[in-house]
Structure formats: C-alpha cells, structure tokens
Amino acid sequence: MQQELPFEVPCIVNGNEVKTGKIAKQPIPHDHARHLCTYHEADEATVASAIEGALAAKAEWESMPWNDRAAIFLKAADLASGKYRYKLLAATVLGQGKNAWQAEIDAAAEFSDFLRFGVKFVDELYSQQPSKNAPGVWNRVEYRALEGFVLAVSPFNFTAIGGNLPGVPALVGNVVVWKPSPAATYSNYIVHQIFAEAGVPPGVIQFTPGPPAEVVAQAIGNSNFAALHFTGSTFVFKKLWKDIAANLDIYKGYPRIVGETGGKNFHIVHKSAEVRNAVVQAVRAAYEYQGQKCSALSRLYVSTSVWNGGFKEQLLSEVAKIKVGSPLDFTNFMGPVIGRPAYDRILGYIQKARDSGGEILIGGTGDDSKGYFIQPTVILSKDPKSVTLREEIFGPVLTVFLYEDEDYEKTLDLIDTTTDYALTGAMSVHDDLCEVHTKMAFALASPPNARHS
C-alpha cells in the first residue's frame, strides 16, 4: 500500500464518484510529512445531492425483503474478513496509527462481527410477533424505516465503528448520509467499497467526507432529517443535540438521536489483589492504541499497602518496557496519537498535572519531529479531584490515586462522584466480598447521569 501513496478519495453519491476539487489530506500520524490520501470534500451542492439521492432510493430499499437485505450485509462481512482484510488493516495502520494487532481486532474482526451480529439480532427482532389472534384476525408487526434519512457521523479511532454507524440503520431499511472522520477517510472509503460490492444499492449509503461542521449542519438543517447516529466527543454530541432541538419546528418528524461519547474509566486495586495480574491488566487497558479509546483506563485507585508492596515497582517496570514508534515496526506496542490537536491537548493535560502538584512517575514527554509520539505516562496525584482524574484526556496518560486499606468503601464512593464521565470499570479483588464488590463496580461504571450515552 505504501508504494501507491497517496490515494485519491472522491465523495460517493448515488454510486457515482464526485470530485469537488476542494482537496483535503489525511496525514500519516507516524510520519506527518506524508499523507495517506487526498480526498474531495463534500460541498453544499454535493451534500444536497446526497440527501436528495438517498430519499429517492428509500422506497425501493425499505421494501426489499428482509432476507435479501440480510444477505447483503452477511456478504459484506465475508468481504471484510476475507478479500479486503489486509487492505483494511493496512489503511488502519497507516492512517489511524494502530499496530497490526489493534488493526486486526478492529478493522477485520470487530467490523465483520458487527455485521454478522447485526443480522442475527435484527432477525430475532423481526421474529418477535404477537402470539394471540382473534377469530378471523391475524396480528403481525411490521418494522418500518424512519421517515427521512439518517445522518451517520463516525470517529477516527475504530474503522469498525465507521462501518457500523451507517451499516446498522441501512440494515433495517433506512437510507444514510455518512460523514466519516477526516482522520479515518481512507479506511472508511474502503468500507464503503465493501458495502457497494456486497450489493448495497447506489444512494442507500452516501459517502460524504468533508469539513465536519459544514456537512453536519447542512444535514441536520434539512426537513427530512430523521436520525443522528454518532460516536465522538461529548462536547460535539451535546452541541448537535442542542442544534437538533432548535430545529424541531422544521422537521417532518421527531428525529432520533443515538450517540456514544467519552469515558473516564477506573480500575480499583483492593488490598487482596493479585499484584502481577492487576499490573498487567492496568498497563494493557491504559496504553493499548495510545489510550485513544473511550473505554481506555485513565484513573487507577490502589490500596496503599499494595502500592508499597510491589505494585508501584512492577507498574513502572512494565511501562518502561513499552516501545513507542512507527506501527510498521511490529515490536512497537504504542504508535502515534492521531494528530497535532491530540498531541498538543494530551501534553497540555500533563502540564496541568505538573502545575497542580502531580508527580510524573514516568513518561510525560513527547516527540513530534516526525510523528506524533507521546511516551506512556503515569501521574501520581494526592488530590482525588485533580484535573487528570476528572476530565477525559484520550491519550496514554494514567493517573494514580492511593487510598488507605480501610477506606475501600469510601473510595468506591469517591470513584462514583469524581467525574461526570463513566463507561467501564474494573476491580482487582480476591476475597469473599468479591461478588458484592463486582456488583458495585458495574453500578459505578454507568451512573445515571454520566456523559456516556
């Protein structure tokens, strides 16, 4: 793939390539002087044509028998896990900075799983029919597509999500205008090619890369806008929710809003924990894919006796072994962060931690001379409400807070009240209270008002 760089990516509207001439680039994050592709940004006319074409394709697509739609997406799964597997992986490694393992579990395995499980669960849903009928009456439920089009806005960090956000609405008969992340343009373009080859008709999924604010604003400003399918930042999602609410009077219906945003994920290590296991799991959770997952570990609560009994030394020893560099070198566990804004933001948080009294135990530095590389960082904070324990960083930064052994229950409460974010949580505990503690952890992972939708 490197020998063919850079690729040219058009918009795809009604099955046709649209080259607007408004060119943007997708840089290679481990070698930012080069770029993976140039792509034509969708302009106002292109987005308008995409919406019009999707609506024109709607009647035929939603009336297609379910078995035929299912067959298309099962074929797409076969293409993703077979014919296009290595092309998808290469695009994800080069364009999104994943090592080969992370690319495999994302672009090939998870994407094809999404498609196959989607078919399975929709089939189960459609099979749920009324069990009772009156004499001379046959009751049956028909699941209709939404009135209008779905806008899918996908993130940079998972090629699989790039396929899932437009794929699921289309699977149940909707038509979709898809705005991929600029930092995942090429891998997402391959995903669109897979959908087309599998048999998704022209116009059903319109591929419209471009400036996010402009493309999204035009789509949600259309009276036929029916739903948002989104993964990204909390700030952007909340803004879109407000913008959609402000437009309610123009819509023909009441748009659905489905979104997944950030996380501030915890790991609490009990005094009874098996230290080696807890250390290894913490390192993997915090630093796989440079911490650029909404489910990544970013706050670690460790019992003082465990910390002083070998946990600290093992943790820092394991972090020190992590190799950072180009994902093309398979000995590197970590690669680059996605781009300049992420690089500056992450280092900015590390500086905020320094300024507020946090102790940098390891890492804390970056090198952007060739790629956007940040060393895996561990911060020890004495302040349980410090900024790096509260706010999402989306990078290879783990903040540790120590608690006294007898304050375990209090620390669970602290975890619950420290941040507005939630999503995942883990506990390392090995005693008779394991079951009740685990139940508490799951409850803490998703408090009712958390910023993860």
Coordinates of C-alpha atoms in Angstrom, one line a residue:
M1 CA 0.0 0.0 0.0
Q2 CA 2.8 2.4 0.8
Q3 CA 4.1 2.1 -2.7
E4 CA 0.9 3.5 -4.1
L5 CA 0.6 6.6 -1.8
P6 CA -1.2 8.9 -1.8
F7 CA -4.6 7.7 -2.8
E8 CA -7.4 9.9 -4.1
V9 CA -10.7 9.6 -2.5
P10 CA -13.9 11.1 -4.0
C11 CA -17.3 11.5 -2.5
I12 CA -19.6 8.7 -3.5
V13 CA -23.2 10.0 -4.2
N14 CA -25.8 7.7 -5.9
G15 CA -23.0 5.3 -6.7
N16 CA -21.0 7.9 -8.7
E17 CA -17.7 9.4 -7.8
V18 CA -18.0 13.1 -7.1
K19 CA -14.8 15.2 -7.3
T20 CA -15.5 18.6 -6.0
G21 CA -11.9 19.9 -6.4
K22 CA -11.9 21.1 -2.8
I23 CA -9.0 18.9 -1.6
A24 CA -8.0 18.0 1.9
K25 CA -5.4 15.5 3.1
Q26 CA -5.3 12.6 5.6
P27 CA -1.8 12.7 7.1
I28 CA 0.0 9.6 8.3
P29 CA 0.3 10.2 12.0
H30 CA 3.6 8.3 12.5
D31 CA 5.2 10.3 9.6
H32 CA 3.2 13.5 9.3
A33 CA 5.2 14.9 6.4
R34 CA 3.5 12.2 4.2
H35 CA -0.2 11.7 3.7
L36 CA -2.2 8.5 3.1
C37 CA -4.8 10.1 0.8
T38 CA -6.2 13.3 -0.6
Y39 CA -9.9 13.5 -0.5
H40 CA -12.5 15.7 -2.2
E41 CA -14.5 17.5 0.5
A42 CA -18.3 17.5 0.0
D43 CA -19.5 21.0 -0.7
E44 CA -23.1 22.3 -0.3
A45 CA -24.2 21.0 -3.7
T46 CA -22.8 17.5 -3.0
V47 CA -24.5 17.2 0.4
A48 CA -27.8 18.4 -1.1
S49 CA -27.4 15.8 -3.9
A50 CA -26.6 13.1 -1.4
I51 CA -29.7 13.8 0.6
E52 CA -31.9 14.0 -2.4
G53 CA -30.5 10.8 -3.8
A54 CA -30.8 8.9 -0.5
L55 CA -34.5 9.9 -0.3
A56 CA -35.0 8.7 -3.9
A57 CA -33.5 5.3 -3.1
K58 CA -35.6 5.0 0.1
A59 CA -38.8 3.3 -1.2
E60 CA -37.1 0.5 -3.0
W61 CA -34.6 -0.2 -0.3
E62 CA -37.0 -0.3 2.6
S63 CA -39.4 -2.6 0.6
M64 CA -36.6 -5.1 -0.1
P65 CA -37.4 -8.4 1.6
W66 CA -35.5 -8.8 4.9
N67 CA -33.7 -11.9 3.8
D68 CA -32.2 -10.1 0.8
R69 CA -31.0 -7.1 2.9
A70 CA -29.5 -9.6 5.4
A71 CA -27.7 -11.4 2.6
I72 CA -26.1 -8.2 1.5
F73 CA -24.6 -7.4 4.9
L74 CA -23.5 -11.0 5.5
K75 CA -21.7 -10.7 2.2
A76 CA -20.1 -7.5 3.4
A77 CA -18.9 -9.4 6.5
D78 CA -17.3 -12.0 4.3
L79 CA -15.6 -9.4 2.2
A80 CA -14.3 -7.5 5.2
S81 CA -12.9 -10.7 6.8
G82 CA -11.6 -12.1 3.5
K83 CA -10.9 -10.3 0.3
Y84 CA -10.5 -6.8 1.8
R85 CA -9.0 -7.9 5.2
Y86 CA -5.4 -6.8 4.6
K87 CA -6.3 -3.7 2.7
L88 CA -8.5 -2.6 5.6
L89 CA -5.7 -3.4 8.1
A90 CA -3.1 -1.6 6.1
A91 CA -5.3 1.5 5.8
T92 CA -6.0 1.4 9.5
V93 CA -2.3 1.0 10.5
L94 CA -1.1 3.8 8.2
G95 CA -4.0 6.2 8.6
Q96 CA -5.0 5.8 12.2
G97 CA -1.7 4.7 13.8
K98 CA -2.8 1.3 15.1
N99 CA -0.3 -1.5 15.5
A100 CA -1.1 -4.7 13.5
W101 CA -2.9 -6.4 16.4
Q102 CA -5.1 -3.4 17.2
A103 CA -6.0 -3.0 13.5
E104 CA -6.8 -6.7 13.2
I105 CA -9.2 -6.7 16.2
D106 CA -10.8 -3.6 14.9
A107 CA -11.0 -3.4 11.1
A108 CA -11.3 -7.1 10.4
A109 CA -12.7 -8.9 13.4
E110 CA -15.0 -6.3 15.0
F111 CA -16.3 -4.9 11.8
S112 CA -17.3 -8.3 10.5
D113 CA -18.7 -9.2 13.9
F114 CA -20.8 -6.0 13.9
L115 CA -22.3 -7.0 10.5
R116 CA -23.0 -10.6 11.5
F117 CA -24.4 -9.9 14.9
G118 CA -26.4 -7.1 13.4
V119 CA -28.1 -9.5 11.1
K120 CA -28.6 -12.0 13.9
F121 CA -30.2 -9.5 16.3
V122 CA -32.4 -7.9 13.7
D123 CA -33.6 -11.3 12.6
E124 CA -34.5 -12.0 16.2
L125 CA -36.3 -8.7 16.5
Y126 CA -38.4 -9.2 13.3
S127 CA -39.4 -12.7 14.5
Q128 CA -41.0 -11.3 17.7
Q129 CA -44.6 -11.4 16.6
P130 CA -48.0 -11.3 18.5
S131 CA -48.7 -14.7 19.9
K132 CA -52.5 -14.2 20.1
N133 CA -55.0 -13.6 17.3
A134 CA -58.8 -13.0 17.4
P135 CA -61.0 -15.2 15.2
G136 CA -60.7 -14.1 11.6
V137 CA -57.8 -11.7 12.5
W138 CA -54.1 -12.2 12.0
N139 CA -51.9 -9.9 14.0
R140 CA -48.5 -9.0 12.7
V141 CA -45.8 -6.4 13.5
E142 CA -44.1 -4.7 10.6
Y143 CA -40.9 -2.7 11.3
R144 CA -40.8 0.4 9.2
A145 CA -37.8 2.5 8.3
L146 CA -37.7 6.1 9.6
E147 CA -39.4 8.9 7.5
G148 CA -36.4 10.6 6.0
F149 CA -32.7 10.0 6.1
V150 CA -30.2 9.1 8.9
L151 CA -27.0 11.1 9.4
A152 CA -24.1 8.9 10.5
V153 CA -21.1 10.7 12.0
S154 CA -18.2 8.3 12.7
P155 CA -15.0 8.7 14.7
F156 CA -11.3 8.2 13.8
N157 CA -10.4 5.5 16.3
F158 CA -12.3 2.5 15.1
T159 CA -12.7 1.5 11.4
A160 CA -15.4 -0.9 12.6
I161 CA -17.5 1.9 14.0
G162 CA -17.1 3.7 10.7
G163 CA -18.8 0.8 9.1
N164 CA -21.3 0.2 11.9
L165 CA -22.8 3.7 12.2
P166 CA -24.1 3.8 8.6
G167 CA -24.5 0.0 8.4
V168 CA -27.0 -0.6 11.2
P169 CA -29.6 2.0 10.0
A170 CA -29.3 0.7 6.5
L171 CA -29.7 -2.9 7.6
V172 CA -33.2 -2.1 8.9
G173 CA -34.2 -0.3 5.8
N174 CA -33.1 3.3 6.3
V175 CA -31.1 5.4 3.9
V176 CA -27.9 7.1 5.2
V177 CA -25.8 10.1 4.6
W178 CA -22.4 9.2 6.1
K179 CA -19.8 11.8 7.3
P180 CA -16.6 9.9 8.1
S181 CA -13.9 11.3 10.3
P182 CA -11.2 13.2 8.4
A183 CA -8.6 11.1 10.2
A184 CA -10.1 7.8 9.0
T185 CA -11.1 8.8 5.5
Y186 CA -9.3 6.2 3.5
S187 CA -10.2 3.1 5.7
N188 CA -13.8 4.3 5.7
Y189 CA -13.7 4.7 1.9
I190 CA -12.7 1.0 1.7
V191 CA -15.6 0.2 4.0
H192 CA -17.9 2.0 1.5
Q193 CA -16.4 0.0 -1.3
I194 CA -17.2 -3.2 0.6
F195 CA -20.8 -2.2 1.1
A196 CA -21.1 -1.4 -2.6
E197 CA -19.5 -4.7 -3.7
A198 CA -21.8 -6.6 -1.3
G199 CA -24.8 -5.2 -3.0
V200 CA -25.9 -2.1 -1.1
P201 CA -27.7 -0.2 -3.9
P202 CA -26.5 3.2 -5.0
G203 CA -27.9 6.0 -2.9
V204 CA -28.6 3.9 0.2
I205 CA -25.3 4.9 1.9
Q206 CA -23.9 8.2 0.6
F207 CA -20.2 8.8 1.4
T208 CA -19.6 12.5 2.1
P209 CA -16.2 13.3 3.6
G210 CA -15.7 16.9 4.3
P211 CA -15.5 19.6 6.9
P212 CA -17.5 18.2 9.9
A213 CA -19.3 21.4 11.0
E214 CA -20.5 22.3 7.5
V215 CA -21.6 18.8 6.3
V216 CA -23.4 18.1 9.6
A217 CA -25.1 21.5 9.8
Q218 CA -26.5 21.1 6.3
A219 CA -27.8 17.6 7.0
I220 CA -29.5 18.4 10.3
G221 CA -30.9 21.6 8.8
N222 CA -32.8 19.6 6.3
S223 CA -36.5 19.0 6.9
N224 CA -36.1 15.3 6.0
F225 CA -33.5 14.7 8.7
A226 CA -34.8 11.7 10.7
A227 CA -32.0 10.5 13.0
L228 CA -28.4 11.1 14.1
H229 CA -26.1 8.1 14.6
F230 CA -23.0 9.4 16.3
T231 CA -19.7 8.5 18.0
G232 CA -17.4 11.2 19.1
S233 CA -16.7 13.8 21.8
T234 CA -19.2 14.8 24.5
F235 CA -18.8 18.5 23.5
V236 CA -19.8 17.9 19.9
F237 CA -22.6 15.5 20.7
K238 CA -24.2 17.9 23.2
K239 CA -23.9 20.7 20.6
L240 CA -25.6 18.6 17.9
W241 CA -28.3 17.7 20.4
K242 CA -29.0 21.3 21.0
D243 CA -28.9 22.2 17.3
I244 CA -31.4 19.4 16.5
A245 CA -33.7 20.6 19.3
A246 CA -33.5 24.2 17.9
N247 CA -34.6 22.8 14.5
L248 CA -37.6 20.8 15.7
D249 CA -40.1 23.1 14.0
I250 CA -38.6 22.5 10.6
Y251 CA -38.6 18.7 10.7
K252 CA -41.3 16.5 9.3
G253 CA -41.0 14.1 12.3
Y254 CA -39.2 13.9 15.6
P255 CA -35.6 12.9 14.9
R256 CA -34.0 10.0 16.9
I257 CA -30.6 10.8 18.5
V258 CA -28.3 7.8 19.1
G259 CA -24.8 8.6 20.4
E260 CA -21.8 7.3 22.2
T261 CA -19.3 9.7 23.7
G262 CA -16.5 9.8 26.2
G263 CA -15.4 7.8 29.2
K264 CA -13.2 8.2 32.3
N265 CA -12.6 4.7 33.2
F266 CA -11.4 3.4 36.5
H267 CA -9.5 0.4 38.0
I268 CA -9.5 -0.1 41.7
V269 CA -7.0 -2.4 43.3
H270 CA -8.1 -4.0 46.6
K271 CA -5.6 -4.9 49.3
S272 CA -6.3 -8.6 48.5
A273 CA -5.5 -8.2 44.8
E274 CA -3.0 -10.5 43.0
V275 CA -0.5 -7.8 42.1
R276 CA 1.0 -9.2 38.9
N277 CA -2.4 -9.6 37.2
A278 CA -3.6 -6.2 38.3
V279 CA -0.4 -4.5 36.9
V280 CA -0.6 -6.3 33.6
Q281 CA -4.3 -5.5 33.1
A282 CA -3.8 -1.9 34.0
V283 CA -1.0 -1.4 31.5
R284 CA -2.9 -3.0 28.7
A285 CA -6.1 -1.1 29.5
A286 CA -4.3 2.3 29.7
Y287 CA -1.9 2.1 26.8
E288 CA -3.3 0.0 24.0
Y289 CA -3.8 2.2 21.0
Q290 CA -2.2 5.0 22.9
G291 CA -5.2 5.3 25.2
Q292 CA -7.4 6.5 22.3
K293 CA -10.4 4.5 23.2
C294 CA -13.5 5.7 25.1
S295 CA -13.0 2.5 27.2
A296 CA -9.3 3.1 28.0
L297 CA -8.2 3.1 31.6
S298 CA -7.3 6.6 32.8
R299 CA -7.7 6.6 36.6
L300 CA -6.2 3.9 38.9
Y301 CA -7.0 3.7 42.6
V302 CA -4.6 1.5 44.5
S303 CA -4.5 0.4 48.1
T304 CA -1.5 1.9 49.9
S305 CA -0.3 -1.5 51.2
V306 CA -0.4 -3.0 47.7
W307 CA 1.3 0.1 46.2
N308 CA 4.1 -0.1 48.6
G309 CA 4.2 -3.9 48.5
G310 CA 5.5 -4.2 44.9
F311 CA 2.7 -2.7 42.7
K312 CA 4.5 0.6 42.1
E313 CA 7.7 -1.1 41.1
Q314 CA 6.0 -3.6 38.8
L315 CA 3.8 -1.0 37.2
L316 CA 6.7 1.4 36.4
S317 CA 8.9 -1.5 35.2
E318 CA 6.2 -2.7 32.8
V319 CA 5.5 0.8 31.5
A320 CA 9.2 1.4 30.9
K321 CA 9.3 -1.7 28.7
I322 CA 6.7 -0.2 26.3
K323 CA 8.3 0.6 22.9
V324 CA 6.8 3.7 21.2
G325 CA 7.3 4.3 17.5
S326 CA 6.1 3.5 14.0
P327 CA 3.3 0.9 13.8
L328 CA 5.2 -0.6 10.9
D329 CA 7.7 -1.9 13.4
F330 CA 5.9 -4.8 14.9
T331 CA 8.0 -4.6 18.1
N332 CA 6.4 -1.3 19.0
F333 CA 3.5 -1.6 21.4
M334 CA 2.4 2.0 21.1
G335 CA 2.3 4.2 18.0
P336 CA 1.4 7.8 17.4
V337 CA -1.6 9.8 18.6
I338 CA -3.9 10.7 15.8
G339 CA -2.7 14.3 15.0
R340 CA -1.5 17.7 16.1
P341 CA -4.6 18.7 18.1
A342 CA -4.5 15.5 20.1
Y343 CA -0.7 15.7 20.7
D344 CA -1.0 19.3 22.0
R345 CA -4.1 18.5 24.1
I346 CA -2.5 15.5 25.8
L347 CA 0.7 17.2 26.6
G348 CA -1.3 20.2 27.9
Y349 CA -3.0 17.9 30.4
I350 CA 0.3 16.5 31.6
Q351 CA 1.5 20.1 32.1
K352 CA -1.7 20.9 34.1
A353 CA -1.0 17.9 36.3
R354 CA 2.6 19.2 36.9
D355 CA 1.3 22.7 37.7
S356 CA -1.2 21.4 40.2
G357 CA 1.3 19.3 42.1
G358 CA 1.0 15.9 40.4
E359 CA 4.1 13.8 40.3
I360 CA 5.2 12.4 37.0
L361 CA 6.5 8.9 37.8
I362 CA 7.3 8.0 34.2
G363 CA 6.9 9.5 30.8
G364 CA 5.4 12.9 30.4
T365 CA 7.2 13.8 27.2
G366 CA 6.5 13.8 23.5
D367 CA 8.3 14.0 20.2
D368 CA 6.6 15.5 17.2
S369 CA 9.6 15.8 14.9
K370 CA 8.5 13.0 12.6
G371 CA 5.3 11.6 14.1
Y372 CA 3.0 12.5 17.0
F373 CA 4.6 10.3 19.7
I374 CA 3.9 10.6 23.4
Q375 CA 5.6 8.4 26.0
P376 CA 3.3 6.3 28.2
T377 CA 2.8 8.5 31.3
V378 CA 2.0 7.7 34.9
I379 CA 1.0 10.6 37.2
L380 CA 0.6 10.2 41.0
S381 CA -2.0 12.6 42.4
K382 CA -2.6 13.4 46.0
D383 CA -5.7 15.4 45.0
P384 CA -8.6 13.0 44.4
K385 CA -10.3 15.6 42.2
S386 CA -7.3 16.6 40.2
V387 CA -7.9 17.5 36.5
T388 CA -6.5 14.3 35.1
L389 CA -8.8 12.3 37.4
R390 CA -11.8 14.2 36.3
E391 CA -11.5 15.1 32.6
E392 CA -11.2 12.9 29.5
I393 CA -7.7 13.0 28.0
F394 CA -7.9 10.4 25.3
G395 CA -4.2 9.6 25.3
P396 CA -1.6 7.5 27.0
V397 CA -1.9 9.1 30.5
L398 CA -2.8 7.1 33.6
T399 CA -3.3 8.9 36.9
V400 CA -2.9 7.0 40.2
F401 CA -4.5 7.9 43.5
L402 CA -3.6 6.0 46.7
Y403 CA -6.2 5.1 49.4
E404 CA -5.8 3.6 52.8
D405 CA -6.7 0.0 53.0
E406 CA -9.6 0.6 55.4
D407 CA -11.1 3.3 53.1
Y408 CA -12.1 0.8 50.3
E409 CA -15.8 1.5 50.5
K410 CA -15.2 5.3 50.7
T411 CA -13.0 5.0 47.6
L412 CA -15.9 3.4 45.7
D413 CA -18.0 6.4 46.6
L414 CA -15.1 8.7 45.5
I415 CA -14.9 7.0 42.1
D416 CA -18.6 7.5 41.7
T417 CA -18.5 11.2 42.5
T418 CA -15.2 12.4 41.0
T419 CA -16.3 12.9 37.3
D420 CA -19.3 13.2 35.2
Y421 CA -18.0 10.6 32.8
A422 CA -18.5 6.9 33.0
L423 CA -18.4 3.8 30.8
T424 CA -16.1 1.0 32.0
G425 CA -14.7 0.0 35.4
A426 CA -12.5 -2.8 36.7
M427 CA -11.8 -4.3 40.1
S428 CA -8.8 -6.3 41.2
V429 CA -10.0 -8.1 44.4
H430 CA -9.5 -11.6 45.8
D431 CA -11.6 -12.2 48.8
D432 CA -15.1 -13.3 50.0
L433 CA -16.5 -9.9 49.2
C434 CA -15.7 -10.2 45.5
E435 CA -19.2 -10.7 44.3
V436 CA -20.7 -7.7 46.1
H437 CA -17.7 -5.5 45.1
T438 CA -18.1 -6.5 41.5
K439 CA -21.8 -5.5 41.5
M440 CA -20.7 -2.2 42.9
A441 CA -18.2 -1.7 40.1
F442 CA -20.7 -2.3 37.4
A443 CA -23.1 0.2 39.1
L444 CA -20.3 2.7 39.2
A445 CA -19.3 2.2 35.6
S446 CA -22.5 3.8 34.4
P447 CA -24.1 6.2 36.9
P448 CA -27.5 7.5 35.7
N449 CA -26.3 11.0 34.6
A450 CA -22.9 10.0 33.2
R451 CA -21.7 11.5 30.0
H452 CA -21.8 8.3 28.0
S453 CA -24.9 7.8 26.0

